[in-house]
Amino acid sequence: AQSVTQLDSQVPVFEEAPVELRCNYSSSVSVYLFWYVQYPNQGLQLLLKYLSGSTLVKGINGFEAEFNKSQTSFHLRKPSVHISDTAEYFCAFGSARQLTFGSGTQLTVLP
Amino acid sequence: GAGVSQSPRYKVAKRGQDVALRCDPISGHVSLFWYQQALGQGPEFLTYFQNEAQLDKSGLPSDRFFAERPEGSVSTLKIQRTQQEDSAVYLCASSLGQGNQPQHFGDGTRLSIL
């Protein structure tokens, strides 16, 4: 069975500082990994995806993630955050018929 | 707009009532998914359609939950004899196909059972 673990439930960070949101997965099949962002009272918006190829994936809003097969990780990074990045972030594993989500990380950017 | 549309955005019902939640996927998207998101949690898979065929309903928590997509476009999630534990946000997503195609989500329906 596949599962996704987000190691930090809350991450506070000051504006313009770098941030890393951690995600680990377990799976015995082909790996498709995603990061989604959810703003209050809204649905999920795709930030980036890893399907195959280069292990460094660049997404929207300056975010990037690195797929590490040996460590079964897919951590999300941004070199300099903005107040507007405050939101809930979800890592997800994709199989043929569904997404399996982690429990989410609340990123709060402080002025 | 061109995104996934869900209605109503908010629904309040008394315990024991039946509710129906609607999802309009992105035009041309073959696959449609329903998820349940409890407060403070990540979404959990409920069911999956490919066109009008319901190929996976393994996530439906009980036989009170029923989903349909009769013409391969709009989908309805119905919950019969609602209970308080059904209170959650119900998210609908659609994609061009299965596997590695990204899913596009609607804003959800927030269901509150009193």
Short mmCIF file of C-alpha atoms in Angstrom, two decimals, chain B residues 2-4 23-33 48-52 69 71-74 92-98 101-106:
data_model
loop_
_atom_site.label_atom_id
_atom_site.label_comp_id
_atom_site.label_asym_id
_atom_site.label_seq_id
_atom_site.Cartn_x
_atom_site.Cartn_y
_atom_site.Cartn_z
CA ALA B 2 -13.33 26.92 -17.37
CA GLY B 3 -12.64 25.28 -14.04
CA VAL B 4 -14.40 22.58 -12.04
CA CYS B 23 -19.98 18.63 -9.74
CA ASP B 24 -19.46 20.10 -13.23
CA PRO B 25 -16.04 18.97 -14.47
CA ILE B 26 -13.85 20.74 -17.00
CA SER B 27 -15.24 20.17 -20.48
CA GLY B 28 -13.61 17.20 -22.18
CA HIS B 29 -12.19 15.71 -19.00
CA VAL B 30 -12.71 11.97 -19.02
CA SER B 31 -11.92 11.24 -15.39
CA LEU B 32 -13.83 12.54 -12.39
CA PHE B 33 -13.00 12.04 -8.72
CA TYR B 48 -13.60 7.57 -9.44
CA PHE B 49 -15.38 7.69 -12.81
CA GLN B 50 -14.05 7.23 -16.30
CA ASN B 51 -16.72 8.75 -18.50
CA GLU B 52 -20.00 7.33 -17.13
CA ARG B 69 -22.30 10.35 -13.65
CA GLU B 71 -23.90 11.02 -19.18
CA GLY B 72 -20.20 11.12 -18.53
CA SER B 73 -20.15 14.79 -17.62
CA VAL B 74 -21.92 16.18 -14.53
CA CYS B 92 -14.58 17.12 -6.85
CA ALA B 93 -11.70 16.88 -9.33
CA SER B 94 -11.40 16.08 -13.02
CA SER B 95 -8.56 15.17 -15.33
CA LEU B 96 -7.94 14.30 -18.95
CA GLY B 97 -7.19 10.69 -18.06
CA GLN B 98 -5.84 8.48 -15.35
CA GLN B 101 -2.57 13.34 -15.50
CA PRO B 102 -2.90 16.11 -12.89
CA GLN B 103 -6.29 16.52 -11.27
CA HIS B 104 -8.00 19.90 -11.26
CA PHE B 105 -10.10 20.61 -8.19
CA GLY B 106 -13.27 22.57 -7.57
#
